[in-house]
């Protein structure tokens, strides 16, 4: 599946990493310092119980382009930050077009 994960902190990064490891085509939409960190380092997960660190070089973007089509879009952010996606959506007037494969 082609999946967009909107939000790149703890929950979004972990989810994107797991989906990527499950062989999905994952893109993470991030901004600010987190965007720069992810572009430079990938998604770094420190597994405390397993005592290991994994790095996933997932596709990172800072914008949703009108021609981008995803099978699923996941918004992974704290409730008090959801206004940022709504405001950005309104200002940019973009529409997330999600295509579904016929069954």
Coordinates of C-alpha atoms in Angstrom, one line a residue:
X1 CA 0.0 0.0 0.0
X2 CA 1.0 3.6 -0.6
X3 CA 0.6 5.4 2.8
X4 CA 1.1 9.0 3.9
X5 CA 1.7 9.5 7.6
X6 CA 1.0 13.1 8.6
X7 CA 2.9 13.8 11.8
X8 CA 6.4 12.7 12.5
X9 CA 6.9 12.7 16.3
X10 CA 6.8 9.6 18.5
X11 CA 3.5 8.0 17.3
X12 CA 3.8 8.9 13.7
X13 CA 7.5 7.9 13.4
X14 CA 6.9 4.6 15.1
X15 CA 3.9 3.8 12.9
X16 CA 5.7 4.8 9.7
X17 CA 8.7 2.7 10.7
X18 CA 6.5 -0.4 11.3
X19 CA 4.6 0.1 8.1
X20 CA 7.8 0.5 6.2
X21 CA 9.2 -2.7 7.8
X22 CA 6.0 -4.5 6.7
X23 CA 7.0 -3.5 3.1
X24 CA 4.5 -0.7 2.5
X25 CA 5.5 2.4 0.5
X26 CA 5.5 5.0 3.2
X27 CA 5.9 8.8 3.1
X28 CA 6.1 10.9 6.2
X29 CA 4.9 14.6 6.1
X30 CA 6.9 16.6 8.6
X31 CA 7.9 20.2 9.2
X32 CA 10.4 22.4 10.9
X33 CA 13.4 20.9 12.8
X34 CA 11.9 17.4 12.7
X35 CA 11.8 17.6 8.9
X36 CA 15.5 18.4 8.7
X37 CA 16.4 15.7 11.3
X38 CA 14.4 13.0 9.4
X39 CA 15.9 14.0 6.1
X40 CA 19.4 13.8 7.5
X41 CA 19.1 10.7 9.8
X42 CA 15.9 8.8 8.8
X43 CA 13.5 7.6 11.4
X44 CA 15.5 6.4 14.4
X45 CA 13.8 4.1 16.9
X46 CA 15.5 3.0 20.1
X47 CA 14.0 -0.3 21.2
X48 CA 14.5 -0.3 25.0
X49 CA 13.4 -3.9 25.7
X50 CA 15.2 -5.4 22.7
X51 CA 18.2 -3.2 23.4
X52 CA 18.7 -2.2 19.8
X53 CA 18.3 0.8 17.5
X54 CA 16.8 0.7 14.0
X55 CA 17.0 3.4 11.3
X56 CA 14.5 3.5 8.5
X57 CA 15.2 5.6 5.5
X58 CA 11.6 6.5 4.7
X59 CA 10.5 9.1 2.1
X60 CA 10.1 12.4 3.9
X61 CA 8.2 15.5 2.5
X62 CA 7.1 18.8 3.8
X63 CA 4.1 19.2 1.6
X64 CA 1.2 17.3 0.1
X65 CA 1.2 17.8 -3.7
X66 CA -2.2 17.9 -5.5
X67 CA -1.2 15.0 -7.8
X68 CA -0.1 12.7 -4.9
X69 CA -2.4 9.8 -4.4
X70 CA -2.3 7.4 -1.4
X71 CA -4.2 4.3 -0.5
X72 CA -4.3 5.5 3.1
X73 CA -3.6 8.8 4.9
X74 CA -2.9 8.5 8.7
X75 CA -2.9 11.6 10.9
X76 CA -0.7 10.9 13.9
X77 CA -0.5 13.9 16.2
X78 CA -1.7 15.1 19.6
X79 CA -5.2 16.4 19.8
X80 CA -3.9 19.9 20.7
X81 CA -1.9 20.1 17.4
X82 CA -4.7 19.0 15.1
X83 CA -5.5 22.7 14.4
X84 CA -2.2 22.9 12.5
X85 CA -3.3 20.4 9.9
X86 CA -6.8 21.9 9.6
X87 CA -5.4 25.4 9.2
X88 CA -2.8 24.3 6.7
X89 CA -5.4 22.4 4.7
X90 CA -7.6 25.5 4.6
X91 CA -4.8 27.9 3.7
X92 CA -3.4 25.7 1.0
X93 CA -6.8 24.5 -0.1
X94 CA -5.5 21.0 -0.9
X95 CA -7.6 18.0 -1.0
X96 CA -6.4 14.6 0.1
X97 CA -7.4 12.3 -2.8
X98 CA -7.5 8.7 -1.6
X99 CA -7.8 6.0 -4.2
X100 CA -9.3 2.7 -3.3
X101 CA -8.5 -0.5 -5.2
X102 CA -11.5 -2.4 -6.4
X103 CA -12.0 -5.7 -4.6

